[in-house]
PDB file of C-alpha atoms in Angstrom:
ATOM      1  CA  MET A   1     -14.834  -0.037 -42.889  1.00  0.00           C
ATOM      2  CA  GLY A   2     -12.716  -2.834 -41.274  1.00  0.00           C
ATOM      3  CA  ARG A   3      -9.905  -0.561 -40.408  1.00  0.00           C
ATOM      4  CA  THR A   4     -12.235   1.970 -38.774  1.00  0.00           C
ATOM      5  CA  VAL A   5     -13.795  -0.684 -36.547  1.00  0.00           C
ATOM      6  CA  PHE A   6     -10.303  -1.853 -35.589  1.00  0.00           C
ATOM      7  CA  LEU A   7      -9.179   1.810 -34.947  1.00  0.00           C
ATOM      8  CA  ILE A   8     -12.066   2.572 -32.743  1.00  0.00           C
ATOM      9  CA  SER A   9     -11.779  -0.795 -30.862  1.00  0.00           C
ATOM     10  CA  PHE A  10      -8.058   0.045 -30.415  1.00  0.00           C
ATOM     11  CA  LEU A  11      -8.635   3.363 -29.033  1.00  0.00           C
ATOM     12  CA  MET A  12     -11.304   2.300 -26.565  1.00  0.00           C
ATOM     13  CA  LEU A  13      -9.221  -0.406 -25.103  1.00  0.00           C
ATOM     14  CA  GLY A  14      -6.396   2.058 -24.721  1.00  0.00           C
ATOM     15  CA  ALA A  15      -8.627   4.413 -23.079  1.00  0.00           C
ATOM     16  CA  HIS A  16      -9.751   1.784 -20.531  1.00  0.00           C
ATOM     17  CA  VAL A  17      -6.216   0.589 -20.027  1.00  0.00           C
ATOM     18  CA  GLY A  18      -5.096   4.122 -19.385  1.00  0.00           C
ATOM     19  CA  ASN A  19      -7.829   4.925 -16.922  1.00  0.00           C
ATOM     20  CA  ALA A  20      -6.657   2.053 -14.746  1.00  0.00           C
ATOM     21  CA  GLN A  21      -5.902   3.059 -11.191  1.00  0.00           C
ATOM     22  CA  SER A  22      -2.381   3.270  -9.997  1.00  0.00           C
ATOM     23  CA  ILE A  23      -1.069   1.716  -6.902  1.00  0.00           C
ATOM     24  CA  LEU A  24       0.746   5.043  -6.216  1.00  0.00           C
ATOM     25  CA  GLY A  25      -0.742   7.815  -4.197  1.00  0.00           C
ATOM     26  CA  LYS A  26      -2.175   8.356  -0.622  1.00  0.00           C
ATOM     27  CA  TRP A  27      -4.003   5.476   1.366  1.00  0.00           C
ATOM     28  CA  LYS A  28      -5.888   5.552   4.601  1.00  0.00           C
ATOM     29  CA  THR A  29      -4.802   2.652   6.703  1.00  0.00           C
ATOM     30  CA  ILE A  30      -7.571   0.647   8.325  1.00  0.00           C
ATOM     31  CA  ASP A  31      -6.647  -1.593  11.122  1.00  0.00           C
ATOM     32  CA  ASP A  32      -7.898  -5.132  10.224  1.00  0.00           C
ATOM     33  CA  GLU A  33      -8.509  -5.924  14.010  1.00  0.00           C
ATOM     34  CA  THR A  34     -10.398  -2.847  15.212  1.00  0.00           C
ATOM     35  CA  GLY A  35     -11.807  -1.206  11.953  1.00  0.00           C
ATOM     36  CA  GLU A  36     -10.251   2.024  13.020  1.00  0.00           C
ATOM     37  CA  ALA A  37      -8.630   4.376  10.494  1.00  0.00           C
ATOM     38  CA  LYS A  38      -4.996   4.930  11.796  1.00  0.00           C
ATOM     39  CA  ALA A  39      -2.740   6.857   9.357  1.00  0.00           C
ATOM     40  CA  LEU A  40      -2.377   8.037   5.916  1.00  0.00           C
ATOM     41  CA  VAL A  41       0.617   6.428   3.829  1.00  0.00           C
ATOM     42  CA  GLU A  42       1.711   7.850   0.591  1.00  0.00           C
ATOM     43  CA  ILE A  43       3.311   5.132  -1.826  1.00  0.00           C
ATOM     44  CA  THR A  44       5.759   6.271  -4.451  1.00  0.00           C
ATOM     45  CA  ARG A  45       7.944   4.577  -7.003  1.00  0.00           C
ATOM     46  CA  GLU A  46      11.631   5.115  -7.046  1.00  0.00           C
ATOM     47  CA  GLN A  47      13.882   3.304  -9.681  1.00  0.00           C
ATOM     48  CA  GLY A  48      10.968   0.699 -10.374  1.00  0.00           C
ATOM     49  CA  LYS A  49      10.540  -0.183  -6.767  1.00  0.00           C
ATOM     50  CA  LEU A  50       7.573   1.037  -4.330  1.00  0.00           C
ATOM     51  CA  PHE A  51       8.076   2.641  -1.281  1.00  0.00           C
ATOM     52  CA  GLY A  52       5.481   3.780   1.417  1.00  0.00           C
ATOM     53  CA  ARG A  53       5.791   6.296   4.282  1.00  0.00           C
ATOM     54  CA  VAL A  54       3.361   7.488   6.954  1.00  0.00           C
ATOM     55  CA  ILE A  55       2.521  11.170   6.217  1.00  0.00           C
ATOM     56  CA  GLU A  56      -0.088  11.680   8.720  1.00  0.00           C
ATOM     57  CA  ILE A  57      -1.322  10.158  12.056  1.00  0.00           C
ATOM     58  CA  LEU A  58      -5.142  10.258  12.378  1.00  0.00           C
ATOM     59  CA  ASN A  59      -5.475   9.715  16.109  1.00  0.00           C
ATOM     60  CA  LYS A  60      -4.845  13.035  17.940  1.00  0.00           C
ATOM     61  CA  ASP A  61      -3.364  11.363  20.829  1.00  0.00           C
ATOM     62  CA  ARG A  62      -0.752   9.381  18.690  1.00  0.00           C
ATOM     63  CA  LYS A  63       0.639  12.345  16.719  1.00  0.00           C
ATOM     64  CA  ASP A  64       3.919  12.148  18.355  1.00  0.00           C
ATOM     65  CA  ALA A  65       4.141   8.403  18.907  1.00  0.00           C
ATOM     66  CA  LYS A  66       7.379   6.596  18.168  1.00  0.00           C
ATOM     67  CA  CYS A  67       8.007   3.117  16.997  1.00  0.00           C
ATOM     68  CA  ILE A  68       9.294   1.926  20.402  1.00  0.00           C
ATOM     69  CA  LYS A  69       8.645  -1.962  19.548  1.00  0.00           C
ATOM     70  CA  CYS A  70      10.659  -1.679  16.313  1.00  0.00           C
ATOM     71  CA  ASP A  71      14.207  -3.101  16.013  1.00  0.00           C
ATOM     72  CA  GLY A  72      17.300  -1.765  14.181  1.00  0.00           C
ATOM     73  CA  LYS A  73      17.194   1.589  12.520  1.00  0.00           C
ATOM     74  CA  LEU A  74      13.508   2.090  12.997  1.00  0.00           C
ATOM     75  CA  LYS A  75      13.613   1.680  16.836  1.00  0.00           C
ATOM     76  CA  ASP A  76      12.236   4.768  18.628  1.00  0.00           C
ATOM     77  CA  ARG A  77      11.759   6.728  15.338  1.00  0.00           C
ATOM     78  CA  PRO A  78       8.669   8.765  15.129  1.00  0.00           C
ATOM     79  CA  ILE A  79       5.910   7.003  13.365  1.00  0.00           C
ATOM     80  CA  LEU A  80       5.144  10.142  11.403  1.00  0.00           C
ATOM     81  CA  GLY A  81       7.518   9.727   8.381  1.00  0.00           C
ATOM     82  CA  LEU A  82       8.463   6.269   8.956  1.00  0.00           C
ATOM     83  CA  PRO A  83       9.026   4.123   5.862  1.00  0.00           C
ATOM     84  CA  ILE A  84       6.680   1.150   6.287  1.00  0.00           C
ATOM     85  CA  ILE A  85       6.875  -0.266   2.579  1.00  0.00           C
ATOM     86  CA  ASP A  86      10.455  -0.738   1.442  1.00  0.00           C
ATOM     87  CA  GLY A  87      11.621  -1.491  -1.942  1.00  0.00           C
ATOM     88  CA  PHE A  88       8.605  -3.769  -3.198  1.00  0.00           C
ATOM     89  CA  THR A  89       9.084  -4.892  -6.822  1.00  0.00           C
ATOM     90  CA  LYS A  90       6.139  -5.635  -9.200  1.00  0.00           C
ATOM     91  CA  GLU A  91       5.444  -9.418  -9.917  1.00  0.00           C
ATOM     92  CA  GLU A  92       3.754 -10.707 -13.258  1.00  0.00           C
ATOM     93  CA  ASP A  93       0.378 -10.867 -11.540  1.00  0.00           C
ATOM     94  CA  GLY A  94       0.381  -7.064 -11.068  1.00  0.00           C
ATOM     95  CA  ALA A  95       0.991  -7.444  -7.250  1.00  0.00           C
ATOM     96  CA  TYR A  96       4.128  -5.920  -5.503  1.00  0.00           C
ATOM     97  CA  LYS A  97       5.967  -8.002  -3.145  1.00  0.00           C
ATOM     98  CA  GLY A  98       9.044  -7.246  -0.727  1.00  0.00           C
ATOM     99  CA  LYS A  99      10.952  -8.219   2.259  1.00  0.00           C
ATOM    100  CA  ARG A 100      10.379  -4.986   4.378  1.00  0.00           C
ATOM    101  CA  LEU A 101       6.628  -4.312   5.215  1.00  0.00           C
ATOM    102  CA  THR A 102       6.584  -2.732   8.858  1.00  0.00           C
ATOM    103  CA  ASP A 103       3.858  -2.557  11.318  1.00  0.00           C
ATOM    104  CA  PRO A 104       4.875   0.243  13.776  1.00  0.00           C
ATOM    105  CA  THR A 105       2.122  -0.535  16.236  1.00  0.00           C
ATOM    106  CA  LYS A 106       3.479  -4.219  16.831  1.00  0.00           C
ATOM    107  CA  GLY A 107       7.013  -3.308  15.807  1.00  0.00           C
ATOM    108  CA  LEU A 108       7.120  -6.074  13.236  1.00  0.00           C
ATOM    109  CA  THR A 109       8.817  -6.013   9.970  1.00  0.00           C
ATOM    110  CA  VAL A 110       7.864  -8.982   7.676  1.00  0.00           C
ATOM    111  CA  ARG A 111       7.482  -9.972   4.143  1.00  0.00           C
ATOM    112  CA  GLY A 112       4.695  -8.270   2.243  1.00  0.00           C
ATOM    113  CA  LYS A 113       2.543  -8.319  -0.715  1.00  0.00           C
ATOM    114  CA  ILE A 114       0.405  -5.432  -1.968  1.00  0.00           C
ATOM    115  CA  TRP A 115      -2.243  -5.172  -4.717  1.00  0.00           C
ATOM    116  CA  LEU A 116      -5.285  -3.225  -5.980  1.00  0.00           C
ATOM    117  CA  ASP A 117      -8.644  -4.967  -5.089  1.00  0.00           C
ATOM    118  CA  PRO A 118      -9.867  -6.195  -8.367  1.00  0.00           C
ATOM    119  CA  ASP A 119     -13.451  -5.355  -7.502  1.00  0.00           C
ATOM    120  CA  ASN A 120     -12.735  -1.751  -6.311  1.00  0.00           C
ATOM    121  CA  GLU A 121      -9.325  -0.045  -7.337  1.00  0.00           C
ATOM    122  CA  ASN A 122      -9.933   2.392  -4.633  1.00  0.00           C
ATOM    123  CA  ARG A 123      -9.044  -0.376  -2.155  1.00  0.00           C
ATOM    124  CA  LEU A 124      -5.507  -1.493  -1.597  1.00  0.00           C
ATOM    125  CA  LYS A 125      -4.975  -4.945  -0.064  1.00  0.00           C
ATOM    126  CA  VAL A 126      -1.839  -5.039   2.150  1.00  0.00           C
ATOM    127  CA  ARG A 127      -0.648  -8.428   3.367  1.00  0.00           C
ATOM    128  CA  GLY A 128       2.169  -9.254   5.815  1.00  0.00           C
ATOM    129  CA  TYR A 129       3.778 -12.742   5.996  1.00  0.00           C
ATOM    130  CA  LEU A 130       5.348 -14.232   9.150  1.00  0.00           C
ATOM    131  CA  ALA A 131       6.454 -17.701   8.315  1.00  0.00           C
ATOM    132  CA  PHE A 132       3.081 -19.450   6.929  1.00  0.00           C
ATOM    133  CA  PHE A 133       0.894 -17.034   8.867  1.00  0.00           C
ATOM    134  CA  TYR A 134      -0.370 -14.042   7.145  1.00  0.00           C
ATOM    135  CA  ARG A 135      -2.500 -10.872   7.926  1.00  0.00           C
ATOM    136  CA  THR A 136      -4.369  -8.773   5.293  1.00  0.00           C
ATOM    137  CA  GLN A 137      -5.573  -5.227   5.599  1.00  0.00           C
ATOM    138  CA  THR A 138      -7.629  -3.181   3.239  1.00  0.00           C
ATOM    139  CA  TRP A 139      -6.535   0.293   2.932  1.00  0.00           C
ATOM    140  CA  LEU A 140      -8.606   3.203   1.205  1.00  0.00           C
ATOM    141  CA  ARG A 141      -7.670   5.505  -1.494  1.00  0.00           C
ATOM    142  CA  VAL A 142      -7.462   9.261  -0.560  1.00  0.00           C
ATOM    143  CA  ASN A 143      -8.376  11.418  -3.313  1.00  0.00           C
ATOM    144  CA  ASP A 144      -6.934  14.882  -2.890  1.00  0.00           C
ATOM    145  CA  GLN A 145      -9.442  17.760  -3.631  1.00  0.00           C
TER     146      GLN A 145
END
């Protein structure tokens, strides 16, 4: 009887952990200043690191926009296809951190941190750090249907 209870408990815990949402996938970016949905970003994992790229621009007037305020290799590149999360690694607390989080509207590349909202795993918290200042956006999961 004891083994059966243990086995059932173990299987239930495994099912719960296995159903946990992943940070990978498609996310709708929401501007924290305007509340406007701006783009879709796809987050992928390569060699244990996270990368995110703009895969769709939601504002029809900005479809052909370029990152004119960006510096270096991102300057004047189309925002569509632009890498905005570059090489983030997982921390012990489950969040991912990295040195290259790009805001193509402002042309800034800053340190960043991203994590699933513990209250709703269909919301992604995206925080950029500039010195001791930071800004956090909440992105929404896009479920392919």
